Coordinates of C-alpha atoms in Angstrom, one line a residue:
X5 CA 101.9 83.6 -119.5
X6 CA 99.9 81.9 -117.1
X7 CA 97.9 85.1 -116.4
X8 CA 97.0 86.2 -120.0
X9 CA 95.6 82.6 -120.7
X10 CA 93.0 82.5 -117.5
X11 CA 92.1 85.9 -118.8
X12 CA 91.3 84.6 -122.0
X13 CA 89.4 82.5 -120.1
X14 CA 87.1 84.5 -119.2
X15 CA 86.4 85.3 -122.9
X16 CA 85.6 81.6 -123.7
X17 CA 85.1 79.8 -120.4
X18 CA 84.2 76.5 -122.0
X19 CA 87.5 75.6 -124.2
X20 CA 89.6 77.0 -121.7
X21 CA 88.4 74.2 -119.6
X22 CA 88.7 71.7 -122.6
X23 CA 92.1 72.7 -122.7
X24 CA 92.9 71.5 -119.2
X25 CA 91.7 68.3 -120.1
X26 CA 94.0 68.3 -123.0
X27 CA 96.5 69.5 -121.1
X28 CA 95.7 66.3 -118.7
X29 CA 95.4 64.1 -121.6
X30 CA 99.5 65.2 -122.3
X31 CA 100.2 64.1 -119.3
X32 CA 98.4 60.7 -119.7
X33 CA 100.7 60.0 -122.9
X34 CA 103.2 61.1 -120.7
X35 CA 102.8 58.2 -118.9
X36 CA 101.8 60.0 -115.6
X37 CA 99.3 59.2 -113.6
X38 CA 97.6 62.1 -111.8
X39 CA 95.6 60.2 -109.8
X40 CA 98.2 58.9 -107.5
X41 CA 101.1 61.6 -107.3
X42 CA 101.8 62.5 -104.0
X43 CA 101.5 65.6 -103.8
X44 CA 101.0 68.6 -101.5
X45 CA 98.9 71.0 -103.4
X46 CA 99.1 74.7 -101.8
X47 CA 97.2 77.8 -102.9
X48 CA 96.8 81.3 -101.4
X49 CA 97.5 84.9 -102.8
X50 CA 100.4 85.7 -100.1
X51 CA 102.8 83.0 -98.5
X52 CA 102.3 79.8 -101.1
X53 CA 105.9 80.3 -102.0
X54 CA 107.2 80.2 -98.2
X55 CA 104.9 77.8 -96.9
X56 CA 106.0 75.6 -100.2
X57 CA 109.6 75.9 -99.2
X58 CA 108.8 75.0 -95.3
X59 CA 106.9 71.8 -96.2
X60 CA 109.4 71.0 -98.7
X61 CA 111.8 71.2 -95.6
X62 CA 110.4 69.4 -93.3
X63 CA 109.4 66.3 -95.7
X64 CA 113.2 66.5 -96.3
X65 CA 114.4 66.7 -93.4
X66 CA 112.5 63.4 -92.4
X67 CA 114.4 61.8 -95.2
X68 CA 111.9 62.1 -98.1
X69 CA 113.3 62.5 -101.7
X70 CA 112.1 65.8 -102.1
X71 CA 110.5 67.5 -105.6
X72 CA 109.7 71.0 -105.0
X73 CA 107.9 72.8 -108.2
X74 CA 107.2 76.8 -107.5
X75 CA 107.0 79.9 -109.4
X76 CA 108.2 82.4 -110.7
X77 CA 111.9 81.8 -111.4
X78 CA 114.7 84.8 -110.7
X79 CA 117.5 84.1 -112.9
X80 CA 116.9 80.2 -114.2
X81 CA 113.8 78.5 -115.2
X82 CA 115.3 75.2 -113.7
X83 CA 114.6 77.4 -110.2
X84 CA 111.1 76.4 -110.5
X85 CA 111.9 72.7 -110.4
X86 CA 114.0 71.6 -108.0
X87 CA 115.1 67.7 -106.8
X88 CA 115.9 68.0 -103.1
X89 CA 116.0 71.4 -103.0
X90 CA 118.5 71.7 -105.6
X91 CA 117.7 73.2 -108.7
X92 CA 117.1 70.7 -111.2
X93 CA 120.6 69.2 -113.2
X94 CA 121.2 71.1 -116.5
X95 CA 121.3 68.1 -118.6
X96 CA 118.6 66.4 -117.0
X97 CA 116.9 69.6 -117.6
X98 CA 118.0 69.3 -121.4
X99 CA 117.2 65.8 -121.5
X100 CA 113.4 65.8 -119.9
X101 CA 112.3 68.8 -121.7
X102 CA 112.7 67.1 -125.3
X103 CA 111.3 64.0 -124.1
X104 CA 108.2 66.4 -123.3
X105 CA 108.5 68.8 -125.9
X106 CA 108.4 66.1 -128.5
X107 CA 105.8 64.1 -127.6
X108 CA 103.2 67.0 -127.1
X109 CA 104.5 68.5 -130.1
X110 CA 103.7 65.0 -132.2
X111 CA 100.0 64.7 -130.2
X112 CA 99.6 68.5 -131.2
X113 CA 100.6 68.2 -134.7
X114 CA 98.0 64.8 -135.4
X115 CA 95.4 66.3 -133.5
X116 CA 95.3 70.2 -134.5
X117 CA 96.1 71.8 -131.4
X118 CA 98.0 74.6 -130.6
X119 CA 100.9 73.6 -128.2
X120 CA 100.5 74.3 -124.6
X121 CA 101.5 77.7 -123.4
X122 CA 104.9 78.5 -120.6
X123 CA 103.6 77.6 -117.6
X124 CA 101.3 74.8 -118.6
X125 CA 104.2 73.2 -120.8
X126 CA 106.5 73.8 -117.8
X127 CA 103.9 72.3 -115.0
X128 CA 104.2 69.1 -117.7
X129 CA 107.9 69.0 -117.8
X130 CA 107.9 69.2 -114.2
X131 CA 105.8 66.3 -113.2
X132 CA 107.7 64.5 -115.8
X133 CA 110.9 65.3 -113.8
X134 CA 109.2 64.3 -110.7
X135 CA 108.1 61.4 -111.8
X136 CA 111.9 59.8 -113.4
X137 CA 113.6 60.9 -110.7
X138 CA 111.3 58.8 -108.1
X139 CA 110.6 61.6 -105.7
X140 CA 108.7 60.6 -102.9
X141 CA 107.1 63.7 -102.3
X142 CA 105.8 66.7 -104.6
X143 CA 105.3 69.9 -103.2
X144 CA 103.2 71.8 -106.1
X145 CA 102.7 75.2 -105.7
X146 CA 100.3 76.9 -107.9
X147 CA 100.7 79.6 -110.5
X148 CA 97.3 81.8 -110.8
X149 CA 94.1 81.1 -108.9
X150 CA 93.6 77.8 -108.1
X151 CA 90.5 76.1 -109.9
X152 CA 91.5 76.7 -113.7
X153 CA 95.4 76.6 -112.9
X154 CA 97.7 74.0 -114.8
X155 CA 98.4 72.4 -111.5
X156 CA 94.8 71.7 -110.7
X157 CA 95.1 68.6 -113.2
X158 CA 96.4 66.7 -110.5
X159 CA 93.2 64.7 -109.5
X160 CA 94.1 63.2 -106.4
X161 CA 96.8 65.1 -104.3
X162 CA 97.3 63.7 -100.9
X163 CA 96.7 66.9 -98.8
X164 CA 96.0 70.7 -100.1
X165 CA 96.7 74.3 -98.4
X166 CA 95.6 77.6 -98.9
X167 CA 97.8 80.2 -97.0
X168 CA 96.6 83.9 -96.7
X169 CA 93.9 85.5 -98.9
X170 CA 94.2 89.0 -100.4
X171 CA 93.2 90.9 -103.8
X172 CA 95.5 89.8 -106.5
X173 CA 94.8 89.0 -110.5
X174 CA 91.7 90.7 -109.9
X175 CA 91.2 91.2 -113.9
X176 CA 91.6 87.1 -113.6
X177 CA 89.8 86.3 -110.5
X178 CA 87.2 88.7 -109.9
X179 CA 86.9 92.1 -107.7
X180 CA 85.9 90.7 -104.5
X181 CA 87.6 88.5 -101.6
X182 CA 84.7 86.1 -102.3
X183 CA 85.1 85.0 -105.6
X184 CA 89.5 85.0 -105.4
X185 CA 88.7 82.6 -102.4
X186 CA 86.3 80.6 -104.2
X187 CA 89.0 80.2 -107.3
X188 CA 91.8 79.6 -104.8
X189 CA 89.6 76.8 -102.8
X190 CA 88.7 75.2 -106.5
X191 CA 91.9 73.1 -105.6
X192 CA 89.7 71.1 -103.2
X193 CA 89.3 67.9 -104.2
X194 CA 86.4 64.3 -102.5
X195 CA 88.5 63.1 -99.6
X196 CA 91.4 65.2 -100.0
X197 CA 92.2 67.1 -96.5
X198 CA 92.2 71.3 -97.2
X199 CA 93.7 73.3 -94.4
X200 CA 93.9 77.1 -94.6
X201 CA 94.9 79.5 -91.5
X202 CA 92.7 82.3 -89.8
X203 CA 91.2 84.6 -92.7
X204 CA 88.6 87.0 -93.3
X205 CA 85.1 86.1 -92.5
X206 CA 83.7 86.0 -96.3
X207 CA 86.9 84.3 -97.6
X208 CA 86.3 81.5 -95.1
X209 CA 82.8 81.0 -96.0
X210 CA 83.4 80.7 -99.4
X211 CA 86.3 78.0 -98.6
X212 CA 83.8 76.3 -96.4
X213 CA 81.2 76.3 -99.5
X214 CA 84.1 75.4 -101.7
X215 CA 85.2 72.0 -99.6
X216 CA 81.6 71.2 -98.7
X217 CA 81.2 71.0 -102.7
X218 CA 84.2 68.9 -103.3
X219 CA 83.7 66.5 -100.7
X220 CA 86.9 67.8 -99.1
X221 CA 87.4 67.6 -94.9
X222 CA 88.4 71.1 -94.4
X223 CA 89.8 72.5 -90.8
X224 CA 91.9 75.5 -89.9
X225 CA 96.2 74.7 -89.3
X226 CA 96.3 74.3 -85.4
X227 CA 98.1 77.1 -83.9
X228 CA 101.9 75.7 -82.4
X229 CA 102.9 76.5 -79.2
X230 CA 104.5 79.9 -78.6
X231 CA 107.3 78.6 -77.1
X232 CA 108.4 76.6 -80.6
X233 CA 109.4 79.7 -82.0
X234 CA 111.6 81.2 -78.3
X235 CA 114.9 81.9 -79.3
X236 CA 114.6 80.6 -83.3
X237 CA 113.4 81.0 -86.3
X238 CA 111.6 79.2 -89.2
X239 CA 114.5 80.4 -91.5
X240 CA 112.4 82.9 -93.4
X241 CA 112.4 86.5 -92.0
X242 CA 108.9 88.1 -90.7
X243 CA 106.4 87.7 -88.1
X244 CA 103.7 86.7 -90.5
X245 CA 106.1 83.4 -91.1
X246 CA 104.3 81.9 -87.7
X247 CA 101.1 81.4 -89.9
X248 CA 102.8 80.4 -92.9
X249 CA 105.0 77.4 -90.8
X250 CA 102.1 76.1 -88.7
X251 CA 100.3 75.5 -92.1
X252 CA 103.2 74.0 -93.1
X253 CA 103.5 71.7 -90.2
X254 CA 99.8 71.0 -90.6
X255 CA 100.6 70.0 -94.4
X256 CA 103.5 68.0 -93.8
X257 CA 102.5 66.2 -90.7
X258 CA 99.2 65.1 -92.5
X259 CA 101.4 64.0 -95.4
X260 CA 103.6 61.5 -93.8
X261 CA 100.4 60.2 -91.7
X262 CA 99.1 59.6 -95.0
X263 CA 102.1 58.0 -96.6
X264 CA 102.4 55.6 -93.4
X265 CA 99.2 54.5 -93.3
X266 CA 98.5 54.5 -97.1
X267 CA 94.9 55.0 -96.3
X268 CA 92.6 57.9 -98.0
X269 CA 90.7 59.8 -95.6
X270 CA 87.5 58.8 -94.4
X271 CA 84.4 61.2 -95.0
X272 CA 82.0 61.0 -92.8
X273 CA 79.3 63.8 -92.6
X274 CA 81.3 66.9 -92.9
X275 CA 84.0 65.3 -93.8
X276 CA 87.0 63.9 -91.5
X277 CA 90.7 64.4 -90.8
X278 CA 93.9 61.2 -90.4
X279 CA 93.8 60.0 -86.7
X280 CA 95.9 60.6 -84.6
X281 CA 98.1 62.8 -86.5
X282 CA 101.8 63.9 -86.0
X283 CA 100.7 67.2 -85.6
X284 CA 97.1 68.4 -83.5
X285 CA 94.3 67.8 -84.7
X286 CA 92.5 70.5 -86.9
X287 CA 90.3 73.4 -86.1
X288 CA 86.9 72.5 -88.2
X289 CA 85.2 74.7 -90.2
X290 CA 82.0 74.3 -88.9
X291 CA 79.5 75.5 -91.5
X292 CA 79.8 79.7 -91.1
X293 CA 77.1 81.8 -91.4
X294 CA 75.5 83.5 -94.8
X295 CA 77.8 86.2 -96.3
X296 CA 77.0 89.6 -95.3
X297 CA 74.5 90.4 -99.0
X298 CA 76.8 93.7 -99.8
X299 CA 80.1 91.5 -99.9
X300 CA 79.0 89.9 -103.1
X301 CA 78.3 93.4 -106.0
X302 CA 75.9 91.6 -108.4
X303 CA 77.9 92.9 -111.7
X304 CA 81.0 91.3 -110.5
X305 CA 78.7 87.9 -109.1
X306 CA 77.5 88.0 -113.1
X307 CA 80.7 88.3 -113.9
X308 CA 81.9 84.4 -113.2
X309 CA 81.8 81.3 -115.0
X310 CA 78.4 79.1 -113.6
X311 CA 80.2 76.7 -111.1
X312 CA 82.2 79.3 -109.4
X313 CA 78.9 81.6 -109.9
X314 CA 77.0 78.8 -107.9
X315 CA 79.9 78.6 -105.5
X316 CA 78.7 82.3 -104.8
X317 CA 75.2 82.2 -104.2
X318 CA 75.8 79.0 -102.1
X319 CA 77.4 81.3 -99.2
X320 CA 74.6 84.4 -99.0
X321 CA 71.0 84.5 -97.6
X322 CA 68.1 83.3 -99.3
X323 CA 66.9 86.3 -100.0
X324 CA 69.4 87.5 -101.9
X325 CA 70.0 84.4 -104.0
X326 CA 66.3 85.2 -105.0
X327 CA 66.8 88.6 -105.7
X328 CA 70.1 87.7 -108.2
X329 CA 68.1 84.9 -109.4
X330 CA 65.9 87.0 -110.6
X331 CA 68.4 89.5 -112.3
X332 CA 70.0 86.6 -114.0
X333 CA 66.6 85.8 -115.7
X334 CA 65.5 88.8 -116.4
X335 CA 69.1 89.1 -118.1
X336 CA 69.7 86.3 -120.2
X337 CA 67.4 87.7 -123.4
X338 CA 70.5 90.4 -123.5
X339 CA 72.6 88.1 -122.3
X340 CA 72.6 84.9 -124.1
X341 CA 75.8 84.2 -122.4
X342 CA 74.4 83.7 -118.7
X343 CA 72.2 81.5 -119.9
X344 CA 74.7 78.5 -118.9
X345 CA 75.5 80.2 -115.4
X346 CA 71.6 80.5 -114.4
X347 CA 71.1 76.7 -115.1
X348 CA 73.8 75.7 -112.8
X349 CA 72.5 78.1 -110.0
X350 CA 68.6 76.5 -110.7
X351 CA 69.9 73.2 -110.7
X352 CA 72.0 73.9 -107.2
X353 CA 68.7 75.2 -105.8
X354 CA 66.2 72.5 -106.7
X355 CA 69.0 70.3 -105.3
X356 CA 69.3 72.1 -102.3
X357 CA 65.4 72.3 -101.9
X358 CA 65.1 68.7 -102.1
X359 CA 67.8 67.8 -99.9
X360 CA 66.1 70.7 -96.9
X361 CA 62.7 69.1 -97.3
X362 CA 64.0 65.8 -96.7
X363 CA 66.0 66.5 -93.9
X364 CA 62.6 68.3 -92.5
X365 CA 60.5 64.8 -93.4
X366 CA 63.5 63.1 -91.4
X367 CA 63.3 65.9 -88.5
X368 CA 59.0 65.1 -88.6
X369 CA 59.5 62.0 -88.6
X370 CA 61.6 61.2 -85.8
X371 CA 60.2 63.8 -83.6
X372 CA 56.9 61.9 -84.3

C-alpha cells in the first residue's frame, strides 16, 4: 500500500526517494511529460476528496474534458480514475493497464527493479489514461502526505491546494501538526500558485516556510459571499463543505485563468498570483511569526528526513534552532544517521546568515 511504502521510508530515506525518480523515469518511457500536465494538484488530511470532486465540477461544467484521479476506491478500482466523472470504461481499463503493465515490467526486468507497488503503479496507469484520452484537465488528488507521494512526480502542475490540516499517518508523517503540514506543503512547486484555507497557526507557518522554499506564491482561498450559499447547496452535505468549495473555486478559477492566458505566474518577491482572476484575489500569507518553541518536541524534530527537518527549524526562533543544533551535533557520534540531516540544517543556516547580513549592508547602505 501506499502507506506501508512511505513507512518504509523512513527506514531508508534515500532510495525511497530514488524510487520516485524511477517511478518518474516510467512515466518518461511512458511517453508522458510531467512537466506540462495540467493538473490541479490538491493535498490536505480532511476534505481533498470533496474539494477534488468540486473542482472537478466546476472545470466540467465550463466545458472542460474532465480526468478526475482520487483515492481510495469503494467497490472498483476504475473508481479512482474517472473520464468526466464517469468511471473509467472497462475495456479501456483493460486495455491501458497492459500497455502500462508491460512496459514497466520490461524496464524492471532489464534493469533489476522490483515493479512499482498499488498505488504508484495505479497513479502510472492513471496519467496514462489521462493522457490517451486528451483530457483537458487533471484533478490529482494525493494518496499519503504530500512530498514523497506517487503524485508529487508531477513537476509542474498548474495550481496546487491543501484543504484542512489534522493528525493522520502519524507513524508516516510525524507526531506533530508541524511536520504533517510540512509533508502535505512538499507538493509546492517555483511558480506554481498554493492556496490552502484558514488553519492552525503552526500549520500555516510551516506552509508559509514550505512555499517560500519552493518558490511557490502562496495565499489563503478568498472567502465567497454568504449569500452564494442562501437557499442551496454545494451538493455535498455539511457545513464544513463552505471551506472545502471556496478552495475549490479558488483552484478552479486560477486554472482556467491559467489555461486562457497560457502564461506561468510571475514571481516577484514573495511570489505573485494570475491578474485579474475569475475569482478574488488571494489572502497572502505574509511571512507569520516563529513557531511557538514547545510545538516542535526535539525527538520527533530528529525524527525527519534532512529537508523536511530543515523545513522545521526554518519556522522557530533562533534560539531554539541553536539549541537543536546543538543536540544534533552532540548526537551524530551515536547517531551516524543524522549526520545527513545536520548538514542540510548547517547549510540552510550559513545560507540564511549570508543572505541577513546582506540585506543589513543593503539596509546601511541606503540609510547612509
Amino acid at each position: 500500500s501506499n502507506a506501508a511504502e512511505l513507512r518504509a521510508s523512513r527506514q531508508d530515506r534515500t532510495a525511497y526517494e530514488n524510487s520516485l525518480a524511477s517511478l518518474a523515469s516510467h512515466a518518461h518511457a511512458l511517453d508522458i511529460d510531467l512537466g506540462s500536465l495540467p493538473v490541479i494538484h490538491i493535498a490536505g488530511t480532511k476534505g481533498k476528496g470533496s474539494t477534488s470532486i468540486m473542482v472537478e465540477s466546476i472545470l466540467r461544467m465550463h466545458g472542460l474534458r474532465t480526468g478526475l484521479f482520487t483515492s481510495p476506491h469503494l467497490v472498483d478500482v476504475r473508481e479512482r480514475i474517472r473520464i468526466n466523472r464517469a468511471p473509467v470504461e472497462e475495456s479501456l481499463f483493460t486495455r491501458y493497464f497492459w500497455e502500462v503493465f508491460d512496459t514497466i515490467r520490461s524496464r524492471c526486468e532489464a534493469q533489476g527493479e522490483r515493479m512499482p507497488a498499488y498505488f504508484r503503479f495505479l497513479t502510472l496507469l492513471g496519467l496514462h489514461v489521462f493522457k490517451h484520452e486528451a483530457v483537458d484537465a487533471i484533478v490529482l488528488e494525493v494518496g499519503v502526505g504530500g512530498r514523497l507521494d506517487a503524485t508529487n512526480i508531477v513537476e509542474k502542475p498548474v495550481v496546487c491546494g491543501i484543504t484542512s490540516l489534522g493528525y493522520d499517518h502519524q507513524r508516516v508523517l510525524g507526531n506533530t501538526l508541524i511536520q504533517i503540514a510540512l509533508e502535505k506543503a512538499g507538493i509546492a512547486k517555483p511558480g506554481v500558485p498554493l492556496f490552502t484555507i484558514p488553519q492552525r497557526r503552526d500549520a500555516l507557518c510551516a506552509i508559509w516556510a514550505a512555499a517560500q522554499r519552493a518558490g511557490a506564491p502562496v495565499g489563503l482561498a478568498p472567502a465567497l459571499d454568504p449569500s452564494v450559499f442562501a437557499g442551496t447547496s454545494v451538493g455535498i452535505a455539511g457545513a464544513h463543505q463552505a471551506a472545502n468549495a471556496e478552495l475549490a473555486v479558488a483552484l478552479a478559477g486560477t486554472f482556467l485563468k491559467m489555461r486562457a492566458s497560457k502564461s506561468s505566474v510571475s514571481m516577484g518577491k514573495g511570489g505573485g498570483f494570475p491578474e485579474n482572476d475569475p475569482v478574488t484575489p488571494p489572502i497572502p500569507l505574509a511571512a507569520p511569526p516563529a513557531i511557538p518553541d514547545d510545538a516542535l518536541e526535539p525527538i520527533a524534530l530528529r525524527a525527519l528526513a534532512p529537508d523536511a527537518m530543515a523545513h522545521a527549524l526554518s519556522v522557530v526562533s533562533d534560539q531554539r534552532k541553536r539549541i537543536e543544533l546543538d543536540r544534533l551535533r552532540a548526537l551524530c557520534a551515536e547517531r551516524p544517521d543524522i549526520e545527513a540531516s545536520l548538514q542540510v540544517c548547517e547549510r540552510d543556516e550559513k545560507q540564511s546568515k549570508r543572505v541577513g547580513a546582506g540585506t543589513s549592508e543593503t539596509d546601511s547602505s541606503a540609510a547612509a
